[in-house]
Coordinates of C-alpha atoms in Angstrom, one line a residue:
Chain J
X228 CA -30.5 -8.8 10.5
X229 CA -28.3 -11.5 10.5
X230 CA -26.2 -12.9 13.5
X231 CA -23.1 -10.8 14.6
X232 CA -21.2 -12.3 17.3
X233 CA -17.8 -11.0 19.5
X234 CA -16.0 -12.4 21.6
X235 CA -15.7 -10.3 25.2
X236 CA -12.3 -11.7 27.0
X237 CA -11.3 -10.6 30.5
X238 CA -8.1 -11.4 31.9
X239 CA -6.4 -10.6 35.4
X240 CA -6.4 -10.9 38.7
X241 CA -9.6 -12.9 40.4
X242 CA -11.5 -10.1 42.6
X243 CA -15.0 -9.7 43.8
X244 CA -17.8 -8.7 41.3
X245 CA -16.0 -8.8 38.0
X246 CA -18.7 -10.8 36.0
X247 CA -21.2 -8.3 37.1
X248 CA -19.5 -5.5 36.6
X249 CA -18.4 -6.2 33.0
X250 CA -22.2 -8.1 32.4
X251 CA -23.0 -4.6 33.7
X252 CA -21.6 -2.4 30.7
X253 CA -23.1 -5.0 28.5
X254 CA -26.7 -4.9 29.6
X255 CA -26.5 -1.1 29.4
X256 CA -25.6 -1.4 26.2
X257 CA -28.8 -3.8 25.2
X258 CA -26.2 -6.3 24.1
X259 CA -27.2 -9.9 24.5
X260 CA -25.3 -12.8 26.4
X261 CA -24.9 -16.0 24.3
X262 CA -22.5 -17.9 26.3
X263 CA -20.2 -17.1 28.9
X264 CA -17.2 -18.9 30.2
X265 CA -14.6 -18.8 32.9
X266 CA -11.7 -20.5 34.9
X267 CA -9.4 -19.3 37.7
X268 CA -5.8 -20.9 37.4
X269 CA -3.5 -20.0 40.6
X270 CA -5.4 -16.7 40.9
X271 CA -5.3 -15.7 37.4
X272 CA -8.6 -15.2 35.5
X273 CA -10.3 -15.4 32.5
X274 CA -13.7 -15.5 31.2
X275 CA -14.7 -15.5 27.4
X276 CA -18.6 -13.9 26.3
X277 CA -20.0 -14.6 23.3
X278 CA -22.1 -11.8 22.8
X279 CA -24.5 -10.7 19.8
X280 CA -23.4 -7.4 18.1
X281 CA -25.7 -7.3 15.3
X282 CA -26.4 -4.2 14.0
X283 CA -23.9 -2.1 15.3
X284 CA -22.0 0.1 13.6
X285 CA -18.9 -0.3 15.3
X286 CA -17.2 -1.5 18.6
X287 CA -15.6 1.3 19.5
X288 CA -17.4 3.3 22.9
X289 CA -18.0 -0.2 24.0
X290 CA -14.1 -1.0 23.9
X291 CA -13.8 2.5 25.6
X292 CA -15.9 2.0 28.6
X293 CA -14.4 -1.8 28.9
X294 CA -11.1 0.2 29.1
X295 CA -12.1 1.9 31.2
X296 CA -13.5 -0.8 33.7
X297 CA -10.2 -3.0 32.8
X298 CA -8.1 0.2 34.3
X299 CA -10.2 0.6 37.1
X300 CA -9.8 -3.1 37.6
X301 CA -6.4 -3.5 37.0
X302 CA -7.8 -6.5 34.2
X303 CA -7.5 -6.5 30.5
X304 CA -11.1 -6.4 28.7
X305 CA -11.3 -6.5 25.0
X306 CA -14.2 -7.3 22.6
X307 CA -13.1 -8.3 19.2
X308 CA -15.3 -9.9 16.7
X309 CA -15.7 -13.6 17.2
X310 CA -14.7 -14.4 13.1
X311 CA -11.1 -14.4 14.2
X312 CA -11.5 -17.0 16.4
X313 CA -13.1 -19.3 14.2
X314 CA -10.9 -18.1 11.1
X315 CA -8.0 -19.8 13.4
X316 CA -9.1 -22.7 15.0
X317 CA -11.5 -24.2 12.7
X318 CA -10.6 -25.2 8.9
Chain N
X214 CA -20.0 -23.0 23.0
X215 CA -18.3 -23.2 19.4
X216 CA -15.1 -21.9 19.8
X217 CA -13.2 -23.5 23.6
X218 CA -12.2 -21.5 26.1
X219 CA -8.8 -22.7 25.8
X220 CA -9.1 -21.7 21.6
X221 CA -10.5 -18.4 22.8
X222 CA -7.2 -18.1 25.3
X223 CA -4.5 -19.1 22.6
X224 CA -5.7 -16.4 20.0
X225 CA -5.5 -13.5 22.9
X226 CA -2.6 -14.7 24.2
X227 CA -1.0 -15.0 20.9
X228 CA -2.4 -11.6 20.2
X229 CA -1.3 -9.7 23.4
X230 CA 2.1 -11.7 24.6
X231 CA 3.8 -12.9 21.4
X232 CA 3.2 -10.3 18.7
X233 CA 0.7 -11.7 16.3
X234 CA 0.0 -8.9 14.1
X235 CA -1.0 -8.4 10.3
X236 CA 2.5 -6.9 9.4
X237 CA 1.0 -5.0 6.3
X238 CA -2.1 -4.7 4.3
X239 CA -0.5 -3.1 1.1
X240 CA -2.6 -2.2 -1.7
X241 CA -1.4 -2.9 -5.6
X242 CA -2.5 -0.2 -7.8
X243 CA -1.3 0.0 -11.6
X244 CA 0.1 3.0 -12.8
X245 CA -0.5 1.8 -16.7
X246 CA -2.7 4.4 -17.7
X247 CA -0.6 7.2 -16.0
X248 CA 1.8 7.5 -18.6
X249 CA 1.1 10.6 -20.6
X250 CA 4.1 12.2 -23.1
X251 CA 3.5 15.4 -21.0
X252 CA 5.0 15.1 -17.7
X253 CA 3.2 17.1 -15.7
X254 CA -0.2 15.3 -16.8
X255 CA 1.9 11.8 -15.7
X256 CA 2.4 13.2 -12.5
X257 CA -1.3 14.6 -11.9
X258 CA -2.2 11.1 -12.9
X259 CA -0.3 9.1 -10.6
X260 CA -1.2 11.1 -8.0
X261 CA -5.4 11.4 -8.6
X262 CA -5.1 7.4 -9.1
X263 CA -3.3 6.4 -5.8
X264 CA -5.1 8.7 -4.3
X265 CA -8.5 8.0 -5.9
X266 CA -7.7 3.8 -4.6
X267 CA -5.7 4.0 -1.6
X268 CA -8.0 7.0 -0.2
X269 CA -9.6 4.8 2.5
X270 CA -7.3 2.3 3.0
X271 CA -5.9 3.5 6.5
X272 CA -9.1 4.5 7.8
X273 CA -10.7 1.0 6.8
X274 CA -7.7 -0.9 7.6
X275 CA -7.7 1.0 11.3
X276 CA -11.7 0.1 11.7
X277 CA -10.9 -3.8 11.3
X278 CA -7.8 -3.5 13.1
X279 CA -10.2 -2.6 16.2
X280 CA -13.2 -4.5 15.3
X281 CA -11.1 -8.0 15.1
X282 CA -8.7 -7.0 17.7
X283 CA -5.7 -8.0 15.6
X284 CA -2.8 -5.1 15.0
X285 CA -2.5 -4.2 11.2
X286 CA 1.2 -2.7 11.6
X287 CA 1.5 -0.8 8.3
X288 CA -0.6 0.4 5.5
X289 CA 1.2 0.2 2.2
X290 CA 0.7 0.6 -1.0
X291 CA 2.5 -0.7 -4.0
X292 CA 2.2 0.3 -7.5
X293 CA 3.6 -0.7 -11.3
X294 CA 7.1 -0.4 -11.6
X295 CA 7.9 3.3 -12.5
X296 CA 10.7 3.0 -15.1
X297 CA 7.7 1.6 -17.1
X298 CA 5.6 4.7 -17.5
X299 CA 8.7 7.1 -17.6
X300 CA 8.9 7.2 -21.5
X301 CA 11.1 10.2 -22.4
X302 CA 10.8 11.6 -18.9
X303 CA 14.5 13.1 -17.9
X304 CA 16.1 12.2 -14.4
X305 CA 15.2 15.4 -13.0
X306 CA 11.5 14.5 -13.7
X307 CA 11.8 11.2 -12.4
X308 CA 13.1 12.3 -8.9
X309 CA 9.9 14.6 -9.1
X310 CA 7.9 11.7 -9.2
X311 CA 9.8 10.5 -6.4
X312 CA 8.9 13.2 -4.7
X313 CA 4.8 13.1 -5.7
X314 CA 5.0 9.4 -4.5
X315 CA 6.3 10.3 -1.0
X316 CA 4.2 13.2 -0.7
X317 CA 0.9 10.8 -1.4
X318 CA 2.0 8.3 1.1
X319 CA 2.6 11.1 3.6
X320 CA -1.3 12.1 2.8
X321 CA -2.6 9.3 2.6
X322 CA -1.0 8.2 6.0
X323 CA 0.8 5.1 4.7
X324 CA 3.7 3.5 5.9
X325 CA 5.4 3.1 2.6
X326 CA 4.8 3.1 -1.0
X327 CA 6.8 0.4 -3.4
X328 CA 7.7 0.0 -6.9
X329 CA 10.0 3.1 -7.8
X330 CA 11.6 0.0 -9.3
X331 CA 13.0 -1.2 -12.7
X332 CA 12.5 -4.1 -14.3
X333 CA 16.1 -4.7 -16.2
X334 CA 17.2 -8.8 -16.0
X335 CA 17.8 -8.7 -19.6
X336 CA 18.2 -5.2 -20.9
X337 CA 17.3 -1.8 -20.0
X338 CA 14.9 0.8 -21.9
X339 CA 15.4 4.3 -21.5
X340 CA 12.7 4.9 -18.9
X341 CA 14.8 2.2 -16.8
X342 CA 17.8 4.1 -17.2
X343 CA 16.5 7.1 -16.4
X344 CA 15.5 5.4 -13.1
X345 CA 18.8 3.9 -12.2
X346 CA 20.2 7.6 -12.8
X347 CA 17.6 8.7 -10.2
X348 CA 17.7 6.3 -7.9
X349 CA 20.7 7.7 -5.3
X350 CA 19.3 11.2 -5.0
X351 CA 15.5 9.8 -5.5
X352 CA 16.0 8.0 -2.2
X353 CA 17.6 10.5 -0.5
X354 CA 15.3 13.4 -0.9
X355 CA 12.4 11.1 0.1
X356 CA 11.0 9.4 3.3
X357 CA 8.8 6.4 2.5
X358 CA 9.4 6.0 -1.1
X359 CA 10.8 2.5 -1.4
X360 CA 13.0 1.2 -4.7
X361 CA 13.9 -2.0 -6.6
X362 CA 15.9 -3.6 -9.1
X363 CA 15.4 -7.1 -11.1
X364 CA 18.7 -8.0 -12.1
X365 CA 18.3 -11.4 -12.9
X366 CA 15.9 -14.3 -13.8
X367 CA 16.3 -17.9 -13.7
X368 CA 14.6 -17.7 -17.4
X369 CA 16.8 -14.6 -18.5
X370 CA 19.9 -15.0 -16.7
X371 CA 21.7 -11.9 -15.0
X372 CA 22.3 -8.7 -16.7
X373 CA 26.2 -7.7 -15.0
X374 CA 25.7 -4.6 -16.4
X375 CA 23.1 -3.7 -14.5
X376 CA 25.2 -5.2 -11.7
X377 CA 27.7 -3.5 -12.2
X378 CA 25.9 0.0 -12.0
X379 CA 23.8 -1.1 -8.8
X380 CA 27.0 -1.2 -7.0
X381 CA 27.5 2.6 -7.7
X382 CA 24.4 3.1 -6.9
X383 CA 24.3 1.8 -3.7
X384 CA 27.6 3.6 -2.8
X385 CA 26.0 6.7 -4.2
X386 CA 22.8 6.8 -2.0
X387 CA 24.8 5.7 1.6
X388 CA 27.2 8.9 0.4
X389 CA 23.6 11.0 -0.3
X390 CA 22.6 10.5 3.4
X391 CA 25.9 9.6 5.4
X392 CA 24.4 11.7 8.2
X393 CA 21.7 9.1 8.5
X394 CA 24.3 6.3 8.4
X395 CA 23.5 5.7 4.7
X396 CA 19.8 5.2 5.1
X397 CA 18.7 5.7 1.5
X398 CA 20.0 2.4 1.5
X399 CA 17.7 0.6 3.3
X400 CA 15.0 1.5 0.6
X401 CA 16.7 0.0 -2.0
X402 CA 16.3 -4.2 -2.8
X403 CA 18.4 -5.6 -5.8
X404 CA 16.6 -8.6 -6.7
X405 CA 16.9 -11.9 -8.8
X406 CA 13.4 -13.7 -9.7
X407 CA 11.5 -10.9 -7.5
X408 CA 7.7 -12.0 -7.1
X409 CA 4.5 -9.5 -8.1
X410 CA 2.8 -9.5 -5.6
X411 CA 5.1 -8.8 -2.9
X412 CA 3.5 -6.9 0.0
X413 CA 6.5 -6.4 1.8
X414 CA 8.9 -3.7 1.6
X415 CA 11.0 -2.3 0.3
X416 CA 10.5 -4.7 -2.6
X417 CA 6.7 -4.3 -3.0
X418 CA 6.4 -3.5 -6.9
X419 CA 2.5 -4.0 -8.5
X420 CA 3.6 -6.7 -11.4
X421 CA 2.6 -6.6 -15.2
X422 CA 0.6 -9.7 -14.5
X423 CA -1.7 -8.0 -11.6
X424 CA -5.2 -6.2 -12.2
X425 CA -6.2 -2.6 -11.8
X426 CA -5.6 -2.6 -7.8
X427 CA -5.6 -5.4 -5.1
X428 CA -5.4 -6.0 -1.4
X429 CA -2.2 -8.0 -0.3
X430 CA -1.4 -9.1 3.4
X431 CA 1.5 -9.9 5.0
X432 CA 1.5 -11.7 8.1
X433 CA 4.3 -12.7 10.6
X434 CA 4.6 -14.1 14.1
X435 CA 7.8 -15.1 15.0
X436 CA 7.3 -14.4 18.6
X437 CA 4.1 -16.9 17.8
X438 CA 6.1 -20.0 16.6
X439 CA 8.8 -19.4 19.3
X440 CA 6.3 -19.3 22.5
X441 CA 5.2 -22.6 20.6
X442 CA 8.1 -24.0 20.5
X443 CA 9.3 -23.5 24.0
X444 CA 6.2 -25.2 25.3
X445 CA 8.0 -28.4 23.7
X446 CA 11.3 -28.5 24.8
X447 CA 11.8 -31.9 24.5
X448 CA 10.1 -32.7 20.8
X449 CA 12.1 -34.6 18.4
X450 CA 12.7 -32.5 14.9
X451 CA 9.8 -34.1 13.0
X452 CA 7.5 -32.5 16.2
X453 CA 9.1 -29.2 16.2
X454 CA 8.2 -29.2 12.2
X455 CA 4.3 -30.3 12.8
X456 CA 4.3 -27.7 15.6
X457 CA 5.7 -24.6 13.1
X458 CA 3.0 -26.1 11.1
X459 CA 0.2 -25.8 12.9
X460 CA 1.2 -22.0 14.2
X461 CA 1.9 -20.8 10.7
X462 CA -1.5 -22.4 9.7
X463 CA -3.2 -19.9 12.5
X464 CA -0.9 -17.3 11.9
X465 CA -2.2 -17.3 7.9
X466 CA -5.7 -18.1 8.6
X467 CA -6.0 -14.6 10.7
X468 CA -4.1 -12.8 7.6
X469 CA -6.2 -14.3 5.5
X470 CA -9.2 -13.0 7.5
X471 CA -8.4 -9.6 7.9
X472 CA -7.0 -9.1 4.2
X473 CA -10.6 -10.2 2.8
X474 CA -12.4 -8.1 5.4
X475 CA -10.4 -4.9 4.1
X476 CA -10.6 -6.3 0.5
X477 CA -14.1 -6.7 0.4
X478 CA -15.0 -2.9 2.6
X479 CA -12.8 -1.4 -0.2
X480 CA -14.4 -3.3 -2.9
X481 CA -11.0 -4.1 -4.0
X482 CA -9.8 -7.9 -5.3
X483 CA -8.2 -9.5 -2.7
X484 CA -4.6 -11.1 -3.9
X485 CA -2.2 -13.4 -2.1
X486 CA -1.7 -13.7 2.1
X487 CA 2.5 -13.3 1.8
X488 CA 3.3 -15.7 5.3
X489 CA 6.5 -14.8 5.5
X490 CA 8.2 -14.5 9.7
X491 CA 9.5 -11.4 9.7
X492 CA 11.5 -10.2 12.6
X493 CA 11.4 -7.1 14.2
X494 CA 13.9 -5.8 17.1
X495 CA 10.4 -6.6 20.4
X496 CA 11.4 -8.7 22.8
X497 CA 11.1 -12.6 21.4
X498 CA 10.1 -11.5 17.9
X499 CA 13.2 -13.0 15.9
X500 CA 13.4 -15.8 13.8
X501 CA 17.4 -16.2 15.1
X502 CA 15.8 -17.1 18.5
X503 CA 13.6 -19.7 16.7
X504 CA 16.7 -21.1 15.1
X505 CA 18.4 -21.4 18.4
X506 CA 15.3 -22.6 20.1
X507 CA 15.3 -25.6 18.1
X508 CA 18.8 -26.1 19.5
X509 CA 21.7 -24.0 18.6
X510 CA 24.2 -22.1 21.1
X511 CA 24.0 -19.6 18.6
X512 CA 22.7 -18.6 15.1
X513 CA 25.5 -19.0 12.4
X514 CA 26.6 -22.5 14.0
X515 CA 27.2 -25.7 12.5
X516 CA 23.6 -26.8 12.0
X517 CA 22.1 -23.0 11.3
X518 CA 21.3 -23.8 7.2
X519 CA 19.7 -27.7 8.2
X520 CA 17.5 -25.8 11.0
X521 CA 16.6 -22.7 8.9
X522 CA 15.1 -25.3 6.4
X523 CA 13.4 -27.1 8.4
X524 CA 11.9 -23.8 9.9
X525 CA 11.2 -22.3 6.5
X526 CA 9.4 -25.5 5.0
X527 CA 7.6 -25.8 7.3
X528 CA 6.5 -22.4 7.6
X529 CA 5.4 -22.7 3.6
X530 CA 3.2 -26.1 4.3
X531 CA 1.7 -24.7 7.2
X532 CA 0.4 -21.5 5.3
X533 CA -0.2 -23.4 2.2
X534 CA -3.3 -25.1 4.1
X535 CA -4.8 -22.1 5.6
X536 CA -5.4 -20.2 2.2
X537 CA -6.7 -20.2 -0.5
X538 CA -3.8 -18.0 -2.2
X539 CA -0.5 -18.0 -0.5
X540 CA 1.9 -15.9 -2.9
X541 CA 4.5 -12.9 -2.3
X542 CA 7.8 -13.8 -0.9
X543 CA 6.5 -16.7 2.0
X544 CA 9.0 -18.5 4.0
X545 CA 10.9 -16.9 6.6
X546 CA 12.8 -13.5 6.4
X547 CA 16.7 -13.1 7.9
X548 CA 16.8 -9.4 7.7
X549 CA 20.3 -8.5 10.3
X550 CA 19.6 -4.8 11.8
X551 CA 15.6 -5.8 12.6
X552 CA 16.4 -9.3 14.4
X553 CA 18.5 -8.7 17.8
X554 CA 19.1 -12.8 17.8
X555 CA 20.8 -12.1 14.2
X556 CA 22.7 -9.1 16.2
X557 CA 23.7 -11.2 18.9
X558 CA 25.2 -13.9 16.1
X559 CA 27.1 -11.4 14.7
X560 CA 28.7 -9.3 17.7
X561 CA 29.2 -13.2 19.6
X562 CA 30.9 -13.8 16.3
X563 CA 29.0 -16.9 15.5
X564 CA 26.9 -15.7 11.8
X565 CA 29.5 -14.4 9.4
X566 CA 28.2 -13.1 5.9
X567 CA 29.3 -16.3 4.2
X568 CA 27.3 -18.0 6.4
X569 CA 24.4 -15.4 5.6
X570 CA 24.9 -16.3 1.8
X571 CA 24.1 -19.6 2.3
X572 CA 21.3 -19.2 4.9
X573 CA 19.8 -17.2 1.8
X574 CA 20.3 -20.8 -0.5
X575 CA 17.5 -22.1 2.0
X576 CA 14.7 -19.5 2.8
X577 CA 13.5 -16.3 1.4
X578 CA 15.2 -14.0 0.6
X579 CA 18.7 -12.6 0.5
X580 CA 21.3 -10.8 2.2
X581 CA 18.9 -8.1 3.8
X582 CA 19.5 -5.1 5.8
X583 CA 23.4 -5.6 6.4
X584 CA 25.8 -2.8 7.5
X585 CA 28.8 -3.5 5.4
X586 CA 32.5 -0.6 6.4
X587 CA 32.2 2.2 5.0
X588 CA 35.1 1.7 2.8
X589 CA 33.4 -1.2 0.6
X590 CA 34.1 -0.6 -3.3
X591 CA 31.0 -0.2 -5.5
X592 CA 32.8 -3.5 -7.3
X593 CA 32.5 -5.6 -4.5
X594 CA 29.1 -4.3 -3.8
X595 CA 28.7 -5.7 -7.0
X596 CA 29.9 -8.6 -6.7
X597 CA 28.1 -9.5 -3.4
X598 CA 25.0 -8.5 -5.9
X599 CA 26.0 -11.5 -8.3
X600 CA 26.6 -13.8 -5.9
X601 CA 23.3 -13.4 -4.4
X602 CA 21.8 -13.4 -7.7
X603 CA 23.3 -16.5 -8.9
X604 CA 22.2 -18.3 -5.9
X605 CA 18.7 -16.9 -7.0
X606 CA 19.4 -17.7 -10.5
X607 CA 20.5 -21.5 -10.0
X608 CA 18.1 -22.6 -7.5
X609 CA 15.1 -20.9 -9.1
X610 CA 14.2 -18.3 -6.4
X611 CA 13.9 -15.3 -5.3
X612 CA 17.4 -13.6 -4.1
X613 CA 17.6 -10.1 -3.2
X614 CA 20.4 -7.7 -1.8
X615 CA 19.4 -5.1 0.8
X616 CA 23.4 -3.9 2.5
X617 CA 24.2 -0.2 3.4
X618 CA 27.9 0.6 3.2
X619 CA 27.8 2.8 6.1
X620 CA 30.1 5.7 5.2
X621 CA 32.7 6.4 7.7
X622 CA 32.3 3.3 9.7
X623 CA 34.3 0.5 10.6
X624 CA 33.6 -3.5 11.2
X625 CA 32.6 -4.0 14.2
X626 CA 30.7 -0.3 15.3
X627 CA 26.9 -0.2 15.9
X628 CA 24.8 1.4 13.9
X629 CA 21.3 2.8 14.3
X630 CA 18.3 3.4 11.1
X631 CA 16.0 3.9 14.1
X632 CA 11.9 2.1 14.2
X633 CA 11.3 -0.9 12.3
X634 CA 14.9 -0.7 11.0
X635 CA 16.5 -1.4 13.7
X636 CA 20.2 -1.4 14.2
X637 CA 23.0 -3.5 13.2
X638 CA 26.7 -4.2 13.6
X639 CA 29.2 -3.0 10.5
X640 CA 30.6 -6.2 8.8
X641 CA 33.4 -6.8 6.6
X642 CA 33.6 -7.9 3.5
X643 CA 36.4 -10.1 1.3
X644 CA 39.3 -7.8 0.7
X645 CA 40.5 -9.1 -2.0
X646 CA 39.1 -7.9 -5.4
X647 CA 36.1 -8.5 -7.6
X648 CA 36.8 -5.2 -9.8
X649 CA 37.8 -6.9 -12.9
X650 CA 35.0 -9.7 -13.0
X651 CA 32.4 -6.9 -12.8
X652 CA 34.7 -4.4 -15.0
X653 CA 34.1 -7.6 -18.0
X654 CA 30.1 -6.7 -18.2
X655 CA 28.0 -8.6 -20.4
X656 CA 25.3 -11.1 -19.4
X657 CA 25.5 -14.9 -17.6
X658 CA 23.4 -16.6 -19.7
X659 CA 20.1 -18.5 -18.3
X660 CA 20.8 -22.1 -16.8
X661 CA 20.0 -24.9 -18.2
X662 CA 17.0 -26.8 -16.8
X663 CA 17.4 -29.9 -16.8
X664 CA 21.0 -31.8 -15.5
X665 CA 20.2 -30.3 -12.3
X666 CA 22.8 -31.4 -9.7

């Protein structure tokens, strides 16, 4: 099976435990961790995952339960296939 | 990590706060080997062949919508011009294939479906005039059936008959559906020099020149480029340009993207990425407010046609890098009633409709989605037609004429054509007659090509 990778990006307000609760959903999941990165401007926060998908059919009951943890959060989660990324900043 | 953080940041950001969004994926289907002498075999083919094509196409363009995380607006689907398969069908028959086509969209689940259109820059078969006939009551019986009419070529010249009978025509269909402040209107594009693989509506038509089907995307981002250039207050004009660059670059490379993704799950060609910024009535989503961003009080000022060029040049080289096949209409869209800085222009009384006209000399693509009074002859509709044609005609591009004569209304009231349509304020037009220029008929010959000035 060839490399899949998406993007997971969490944005909001800093608060205690939000790496492990998201890194949470994603270990249930067996989904791998390739690189993760974050940075807290005035109290706003964002971390970007780069996380390997291959072989799944389809994102969509992970997107549910990241909903799901974004409401509960108050934070926007989203995982979105990392091709659109690359497709826009890198010719 | 490949991709920055900051990269990563930029796309969501655009994604989520400024409106990026695939505004269609539309799907080009030919109707050539529908035609069949017995009409109700036509219409059994036109409908098993969309629906044999287009089947999937909003459930697949709905997976990569989610998958990527982009939002594909509308799912559309364009097909061969229809005068062309009529034959010897009567106008009766051809508003029932009116009504087939709006009845497969509404299965399907599309958005809209193009190319109830006619072909007629030089002279008109009988299929074509069977479809003018059609056209007021087609569009008024249906929903998401959208029409258009070539006029007029650069290499063919305009055909004022044709002119002449569009301005009926459009009076005809605002009278059809007064109660909807003359909304058949708003379906209906008269063009000079239209393009074939337009996936934007409502002059999406599948060309003679185009395979069996295709994939077409259209991508805007207004919002985009004006977040952009806010950042840079301060940039002289030859920055602002690089910047509208470089966002219409990103803007086309995720159109591009997404329109081979589909293309290739629906093992369909994929066509031409259309880059066109097309406004809708969200907050910050108006290419007016890019116009006055760069540094006008307000659109329709001294300076509006010298900015709007920059903006749609720019725009063009920009998308020209990021794909492989940039085609359909690309540059930037001034459509009134789905733009609230256009709005603003008008009710401040700042953008006039000559100053529209000549806007139109500079970008794509006409006078689009005006509400002219009510009281507007079909001559002058006409004429506005000719005008906008031989601006088309002269400077070798595509023109088009999308204005609802609102029946019963007067300049200066508000009207509403609700969603993407927006609303828009009633204008005026010349009172003074046109009548007997378009009464004369007859053809303006092609220009010549050469002694250009």
């Amino acid at each position: 099976m060839t490399e899949r990778h998406a993007v997971v990006s969490v944005i909001g307000k800093d608060q205690v435990g939000i790496i492990a609760k998201v890194t949470n959903i994603l270990a249930d999941n067996q989904i791998n961790i390739l690189d993760i990165s974050q940075t807290i401007l005035q109290d706003f926060f964002t971390m970007m995952m780069i996380v390997d998908v291959a072989g799944r059919e389809d994102l969509d009951q992970l997107q549910d339960q990241l909903n799901h943890l974004g409401d509960d959060l108050g934070l926007k989660i989203n995982i979105q296939l990392e091709e659109i990324f690359q497709a826009m900043h890198r010719v | 990590m490949d991709i920055a953080h900051n990269e990563m940041i930029e796309t969501i950001r655009m994604i989520q706060m400024e409106n990026l969004d695939i505004r269609t994926v539309t799907m080009g289907i030919s109707l050539q080997d529908c035609a069949d002498a017995n009409f109700d075999n036509l219409k059994q083919n036109v409908y098993n062949k969309i629906t044999r094509y287009a089947g999937r196409l909003k459930e697949v363009a709905e997976a990569v919508e989610r998958e990527y995380g982009i939002p594909i607006i509308n799912k559309r689907i364009s097909i061969t011009p229809i005068a062309e398969i009529l034959g010897n069908a009567t106008k009766e028959q051809a508003i029932e294939i009116a009504r087939t086509l709006d009845k497969t969209a509404i299965k399907l689940g599309v958005d809209f479906i193009g190319g109830y259109s006619a072909l007629v820059h030089k002279g008109m078969t009988k299929g074509d005039e069977t479809l003018l006939e059609a056209l007021p009551e087609a569009l008024s019986v249906t929903e998401r059936v959208c029409a258009s009419v070539s006029i007029g070529t650069t290499r063919a010249g305009i055909n004022m008959d044709a002119v002449a009978k569009m301005g009926v025509i459009i009076k005809e269909a605002a009278e059809r559906t007064k109660n909807q402040n003359g909304l058949a209107c708003a379906k209906l594009v008269v063009f000079c020099n239209p393009v074939e693989d337009n996936p934007f509506m409502a002059g999406a038509f599948h060309g003679a020149g185009e395979g069996e089907a295709v994939i077409n995307v259209g991508v805007s981002g207004p919002g985009v480029v004006l977040s952009a250039l806010k950042r840079h207050d301060d940039a002289n004009l030859s920055d602002v340009s690089e910047i509208i660059k470089k966002t219409a670059f990103k803007i086309t490379r995720a159109g591009e993207l997404i329109g081979r993704v589909v293309a290739e799950r629906l093992q369909i060609p994929f066509g031409i990425v259309d880059l066109s910024l097309a406004p809708t009535n969200a907050m910050n989503d108006s290419v007016a407010e890019i116009l006055e961003e760069i540094g006008l009080e307000r659109v329709g000022t001294h300076g509006t046609i010298a900015a709007l060029a920059l903006m749609n040049d720019a725009v063009k080289k920009g998308g020209g890098m990021a794909s492989s096949f940039v085609g359909g209409l690309s540059g930037a869209f001034i459509p009134v009633s789905e733009d609230n800085g256009m709005i603003r222009g008008i009710t401040d009384n700042s953008l006039t409709l000559p100053k529209l006209e000549a806007m139109t000399c500079v970008c794509s693509v006409g006078l689009d989605m005006i509400a002219l009074t009510g009281n507007v002859t079909p001559a002058t509709l006409s004429a506005i037609i000719a005008d906008e044609a031989a601006i088309g005609m002269i400077n070798k591009k595509t023109t088009a004429v999308r204005v609802i004569p609102v029946p019963g209304k007067e300049e200066g009231e508000m009207v509403e054509f609700g969603g993407l349509l927006g609303r828009a304020p009633v204008m005026g037009v010349n009172p003074y007659s046109s009548e007997k220029f378009i009464k004369r008929g007859g053809r303006i010959a092609a220009p010549l090509q050469a002694l250009i000035n």
